[in-house]
Amino acid sequence: MRLDVVSIFPGYLAPLDLSLIGKARRDGLLDLHVHDLRDFTTDRHRTVDDSPFGGGAGMVMKPEPWAAALDHVVQDGTTDDAPVPHLLVPGPGGVPFTQAMAHALAAEPWLAFACGRYEGLDERVYDHAAERMPLTVVSLGDYVLNGGEVAVLAMVEAVGRLLPGVVGNAESLVEESHEGGLLEYPVYTRPASWDDSGTVREVPPVLLSGDHAAIAAWRHEQRVARTAARRPDLAAASATVAGLDDLDVR
Ligand SMILES: COC(=O)COc1cccc(COC(=O)c2cn[nH]c2)c1
């Protein structure tokens, strides 16, 4: 998969050199190109923003640098198989980013991310982009960041880890939160009995039983109960929750 990121703070994307995503890049599973938006300005001050028409606080990102940057990305990465990228713009007003979307994006050959700052991009940037490539404004949550870079780090990690070969044990992707519409079950490791400064905390006996059917049933029940307790919105979407309101859930 090819990934392009355009930002006025390219250094923000340095964490993508680390850990599993960094290894995926070194293994050739991910081809990441980070572009500095200011390289696509034409004035001596490398200006990327200006005051909003109609007044109001803050600044708006100018359309010309963005159009030049996006056109460069397309020109630089185009191939017969993937002539244009899917452009993703993280923003508070976007469609919710979900695990289902991460899976869909992981199946695409080329993603590009536009990192907005200030009050956002001049709306005509979206018009320019939408005439050339698929465009999705994506929200990571109902809060406001100072820019799209942090959201891009999260999305690249969420998508990249789903690519074959990136996560060592692909089985670990199956029962994690939001796979199958349920949250993850509680996990435990040694010691089986932990003396927590006088409070002895035991691992649920079923997990030590060796009865794999009972363990699987207990884990599913925990996933369903946790989802009901913490994410009633997801639970409502999943028919497997009925009759769990008397369970001890956290
Ligand atoms: C509509 O697109 C834009 O506004 C792009 O411009 C901006 C401006 C400021 C901040 C951001 C970063 O995104 C978020 O704050 C965000 C994403 N998810 N949840 C919060 C992006």
Short mmCIF file of N, CA and C in Angstrom, two decimals, residues 148-234:
data_model
loop_
_atom_site.label_atom_id
_atom_site.label_comp_id
_atom_site.label_asym_id
_atom_site.label_seq_id
_atom_site.Cartn_x
_atom_site.Cartn_y
_atom_site.Cartn_z
N GLY A 148 -4.78 17.83 11.80
CA GLY A 148 -5.09 16.47 11.39
C GLY A 148 -4.00 15.45 11.64
N GLU A 149 -2.79 15.89 12.01
CA GLU A 149 -1.65 14.97 12.08
C GLU A 149 -1.87 13.84 13.09
N VAL A 150 -2.38 14.17 14.27
CA VAL A 150 -2.59 13.14 15.30
C VAL A 150 -3.63 12.12 14.80
N ALA A 151 -4.66 12.63 14.12
CA ALA A 151 -5.69 11.74 13.57
C ALA A 151 -5.08 10.84 12.50
N VAL A 152 -4.16 11.38 11.70
CA VAL A 152 -3.54 10.57 10.64
C VAL A 152 -2.68 9.47 11.26
N LEU A 153 -1.96 9.80 12.34
CA LEU A 153 -1.16 8.76 13.02
C LEU A 153 -2.06 7.61 13.46
N ALA A 154 -3.21 7.96 14.02
CA ALA A 154 -4.14 6.93 14.49
C ALA A 154 -4.68 6.10 13.32
N MET A 155 -5.07 6.79 12.27
CA MET A 155 -5.66 6.06 11.13
C MET A 155 -4.63 5.18 10.42
N VAL A 156 -3.39 5.69 10.26
CA VAL A 156 -2.36 4.89 9.60
C VAL A 156 -2.06 3.64 10.43
N GLU A 157 -2.06 3.80 11.76
CA GLU A 157 -1.81 2.62 12.60
C GLU A 157 -2.99 1.64 12.51
N ALA A 158 -4.21 2.16 12.57
CA ALA A 158 -5.39 1.29 12.55
C ALA A 158 -5.49 0.53 11.23
N VAL A 159 -5.15 1.21 10.12
CA VAL A 159 -5.23 0.57 8.80
C VAL A 159 -4.01 -0.30 8.56
N GLY A 160 -2.82 0.24 8.88
CA GLY A 160 -1.58 -0.49 8.59
C GLY A 160 -1.50 -1.83 9.29
N ARG A 161 -1.99 -1.90 10.55
CA ARG A 161 -1.90 -3.15 11.31
C ARG A 161 -2.78 -4.25 10.72
N LEU A 162 -3.71 -3.88 9.86
CA LEU A 162 -4.59 -4.88 9.24
C LEU A 162 -3.99 -5.47 7.97
N LEU A 163 -2.91 -4.86 7.48
CA LEU A 163 -2.29 -5.37 6.25
C LEU A 163 -1.58 -6.68 6.54
N PRO A 164 -1.71 -7.65 5.63
CA PRO A 164 -1.06 -8.95 5.83
C PRO A 164 0.44 -8.79 6.10
N GLY A 165 0.91 -9.46 7.16
CA GLY A 165 2.35 -9.45 7.44
C GLY A 165 2.79 -8.37 8.40
N VAL A 166 1.91 -7.40 8.70
CA VAL A 166 2.31 -6.31 9.59
C VAL A 166 2.28 -6.76 11.05
N VAL A 167 1.16 -7.38 11.46
CA VAL A 167 1.07 -7.90 12.83
C VAL A 167 1.50 -9.37 12.79
N GLY A 168 2.47 -9.74 13.63
CA GLY A 168 3.05 -11.08 13.57
C GLY A 168 2.00 -12.17 13.58
N ASN A 169 1.11 -12.12 14.60
CA ASN A 169 0.12 -13.19 14.72
C ASN A 169 -1.25 -12.64 14.31
N ALA A 170 -1.64 -12.95 13.09
CA ALA A 170 -2.90 -12.40 12.55
C ALA A 170 -4.09 -12.81 13.42
N GLU A 171 -3.96 -13.91 14.17
CA GLU A 171 -5.08 -14.35 15.02
C GLU A 171 -5.39 -13.29 16.07
N SER A 172 -4.39 -12.51 16.45
CA SER A 172 -4.62 -11.52 17.53
C SER A 172 -5.53 -10.40 17.03
N LEU A 173 -5.78 -10.35 15.74
CA LEU A 173 -6.66 -9.30 15.21
C LEU A 173 -8.13 -9.71 15.31
N VAL A 174 -8.36 -11.00 15.56
CA VAL A 174 -9.73 -11.50 15.40
C VAL A 174 -10.65 -11.07 16.56
N GLU A 175 -10.18 -11.26 17.81
CA GLU A 175 -11.12 -11.02 18.93
C GLU A 175 -10.84 -9.73 19.66
N GLU A 176 -10.20 -8.78 18.99
CA GLU A 176 -9.96 -7.51 19.69
C GLU A 176 -11.22 -6.65 19.62
N SER A 177 -11.21 -5.57 20.35
CA SER A 177 -12.40 -4.73 20.40
C SER A 177 -12.88 -4.35 19.00
N HIS A 178 -14.17 -4.30 18.86
CA HIS A 178 -14.84 -3.83 17.64
C HIS A 178 -14.78 -4.83 16.50
N GLU A 179 -14.06 -5.94 16.67
CA GLU A 179 -14.19 -7.01 15.68
C GLU A 179 -15.47 -7.76 16.06
N GLY A 180 -16.37 -7.88 15.06
CA GLY A 180 -17.63 -8.56 15.34
C GLY A 180 -18.58 -7.70 16.15
N GLY A 181 -18.28 -6.39 16.23
CA GLY A 181 -19.22 -5.47 16.88
C GLY A 181 -19.21 -5.56 18.38
N LEU A 182 -18.22 -6.26 18.97
CA LEU A 182 -18.16 -6.38 20.42
C LEU A 182 -16.82 -5.88 20.95
N LEU A 183 -16.81 -5.44 22.20
CA LEU A 183 -15.56 -5.05 22.86
C LEU A 183 -14.78 -6.29 23.25
N GLU A 184 -13.52 -6.09 23.61
CA GLU A 184 -12.68 -7.26 23.92
C GLU A 184 -12.98 -7.80 25.32
N TYR A 185 -12.66 -9.11 25.53
CA TYR A 185 -12.83 -9.71 26.86
C TYR A 185 -11.64 -9.33 27.75
N PRO A 186 -11.81 -9.48 29.10
CA PRO A 186 -10.68 -9.20 30.01
C PRO A 186 -9.58 -10.24 29.84
N VAL A 187 -8.34 -9.82 29.99
CA VAL A 187 -7.21 -10.73 29.82
C VAL A 187 -6.42 -10.80 31.13
N TYR A 188 -5.76 -11.94 31.34
CA TYR A 188 -4.99 -12.20 32.56
C TYR A 188 -3.71 -12.94 32.20
N THR A 189 -2.69 -12.79 33.04
CA THR A 189 -1.47 -13.59 32.88
C THR A 189 -0.92 -13.88 34.27
N ARG A 190 0.25 -14.57 34.34
CA ARG A 190 0.81 -14.92 35.65
C ARG A 190 1.07 -13.65 36.47
N PRO A 191 0.95 -13.74 37.79
CA PRO A 191 0.65 -14.92 38.63
C PRO A 191 -0.84 -15.23 38.66
N ALA A 192 -1.21 -16.51 38.86
CA ALA A 192 -2.62 -16.90 38.93
C ALA A 192 -3.25 -16.30 40.18
N SER A 193 -2.44 -16.16 41.24
CA SER A 193 -2.93 -15.54 42.47
C SER A 193 -1.96 -14.41 42.82
N TRP A 194 -2.44 -13.18 42.81
CA TRP A 194 -1.57 -12.01 42.99
C TRP A 194 -1.85 -11.36 44.32
N ASP A 195 -0.84 -11.34 45.19
CA ASP A 195 -0.99 -10.67 46.49
C ASP A 195 -0.73 -9.18 46.27
N ASP A 196 -1.80 -8.44 46.09
CA ASP A 196 -1.70 -7.00 45.79
C ASP A 196 -1.65 -6.23 47.10
N SER A 197 -0.48 -6.28 47.74
CA SER A 197 -0.27 -5.59 49.03
C SER A 197 -1.32 -5.98 50.05
N GLY A 198 -1.59 -7.31 50.12
CA GLY A 198 -2.53 -7.80 51.12
C GLY A 198 -3.88 -8.18 50.55
N THR A 199 -4.21 -7.61 49.40
CA THR A 199 -5.45 -8.01 48.71
C THR A 199 -5.11 -9.08 47.70
N VAL A 200 -5.58 -10.30 47.90
CA VAL A 200 -5.26 -11.39 46.98
C VAL A 200 -6.24 -11.35 45.82
N ARG A 201 -5.73 -11.24 44.61
CA ARG A 201 -6.55 -11.16 43.40
C ARG A 201 -6.31 -12.40 42.55
N GLU A 202 -7.35 -13.17 42.31
CA GLU A 202 -7.27 -14.43 41.59
C GLU A 202 -7.67 -14.25 40.13
N VAL A 203 -7.12 -15.12 39.27
CA VAL A 203 -7.56 -15.19 37.87
C VAL A 203 -8.85 -16.03 37.83
N PRO A 204 -9.85 -15.64 37.03
CA PRO A 204 -11.07 -16.46 36.94
C PRO A 204 -10.71 -17.93 36.69
N PRO A 205 -11.20 -18.85 37.56
CA PRO A 205 -10.81 -20.28 37.48
C PRO A 205 -11.03 -20.90 36.10
N VAL A 206 -12.05 -20.45 35.37
CA VAL A 206 -12.34 -21.07 34.06
C VAL A 206 -11.11 -20.95 33.14
N LEU A 207 -10.36 -19.89 33.31
CA LEU A 207 -9.20 -19.67 32.42
C LEU A 207 -8.06 -20.63 32.72
N LEU A 208 -8.10 -21.25 33.93
CA LEU A 208 -7.07 -22.22 34.31
C LEU A 208 -7.55 -23.65 34.12
N SER A 209 -8.80 -23.79 33.62
CA SER A 209 -9.44 -25.11 33.60
C SER A 209 -8.95 -25.99 32.45
N GLY A 210 -8.46 -25.36 31.39
CA GLY A 210 -8.09 -26.16 30.22
C GLY A 210 -9.30 -26.57 29.39
N ASP A 211 -10.49 -26.15 29.84
CA ASP A 211 -11.71 -26.49 29.08
C ASP A 211 -11.94 -25.40 28.04
N HIS A 212 -11.47 -25.64 26.82
CA HIS A 212 -11.44 -24.59 25.80
C HIS A 212 -12.84 -24.12 25.41
N ALA A 213 -13.81 -25.03 25.45
CA ALA A 213 -15.19 -24.64 25.11
C ALA A 213 -15.72 -23.69 26.19
N ALA A 214 -15.45 -24.05 27.45
CA ALA A 214 -15.93 -23.20 28.55
C ALA A 214 -15.21 -21.85 28.52
N ILE A 215 -13.94 -21.86 28.20
CA ILE A 215 -13.17 -20.60 28.12
C ILE A 215 -13.73 -19.71 27.01
N ALA A 216 -14.00 -20.33 25.85
CA ALA A 216 -14.54 -19.55 24.72
C ALA A 216 -15.90 -18.97 25.08
N ALA A 217 -16.73 -19.79 25.77
CA ALA A 217 -18.07 -19.30 26.14
C ALA A 217 -17.95 -18.16 27.13
N TRP A 218 -17.06 -18.32 28.13
CA TRP A 218 -16.87 -17.27 29.14
C TRP A 218 -16.40 -15.98 28.48
N ARG A 219 -15.45 -16.09 27.55
CA ARG A 219 -14.91 -14.91 26.89
C ARG A 219 -15.98 -14.20 26.06
N HIS A 220 -16.80 -14.99 25.36
CA HIS A 220 -17.86 -14.35 24.57
C HIS A 220 -18.85 -13.62 25.48
N GLU A 221 -19.19 -14.31 26.60
CA GLU A 221 -20.14 -13.71 27.54
C GLU A 221 -19.58 -12.40 28.09
N GLN A 222 -18.28 -12.37 28.37
CA GLN A 222 -17.64 -11.16 28.88
C GLN A 222 -17.67 -10.06 27.82
N ARG A 223 -17.43 -10.43 26.57
CA ARG A 223 -17.45 -9.42 25.50
C ARG A 223 -18.85 -8.81 25.38
N VAL A 224 -19.84 -9.68 25.42
CA VAL A 224 -21.21 -9.19 25.28
C VAL A 224 -21.57 -8.30 26.48
N ALA A 225 -21.19 -8.75 27.69
CA ALA A 225 -21.53 -7.97 28.90
C ALA A 225 -20.82 -6.63 28.91
N ARG A 226 -19.53 -6.63 28.53
CA ARG A 226 -18.78 -5.36 28.51
C ARG A 226 -19.37 -4.41 27.50
N THR A 227 -19.76 -4.96 26.37
CA THR A 227 -20.33 -4.10 25.33
C THR A 227 -21.63 -3.49 25.82
N ALA A 228 -22.44 -4.31 26.50
CA ALA A 228 -23.72 -3.80 27.02
C ALA A 228 -23.48 -2.70 28.06
N ALA A 229 -22.44 -2.90 28.89
CA ALA A 229 -22.19 -1.96 29.98
C ALA A 229 -21.54 -0.67 29.50
N ARG A 230 -20.58 -0.79 28.55
CA ARG A 230 -19.78 0.39 28.19
C ARG A 230 -20.25 1.03 26.89
N ARG A 231 -20.85 0.27 26.02
CA ARG A 231 -21.21 0.78 24.70
C ARG A 231 -22.60 0.31 24.34
N PRO A 232 -23.61 0.80 25.06
CA PRO A 232 -24.98 0.41 24.74
C PRO A 232 -25.33 0.72 23.28
N ASP A 233 -24.65 1.71 22.69
CA ASP A 233 -24.92 2.00 21.28
C ASP A 233 -24.52 0.83 20.39
N LEU A 234 -23.38 0.20 20.71
CA LEU A 234 -22.95 -0.96 19.93
C LEU A 234 -23.82 -2.17 20.28
#
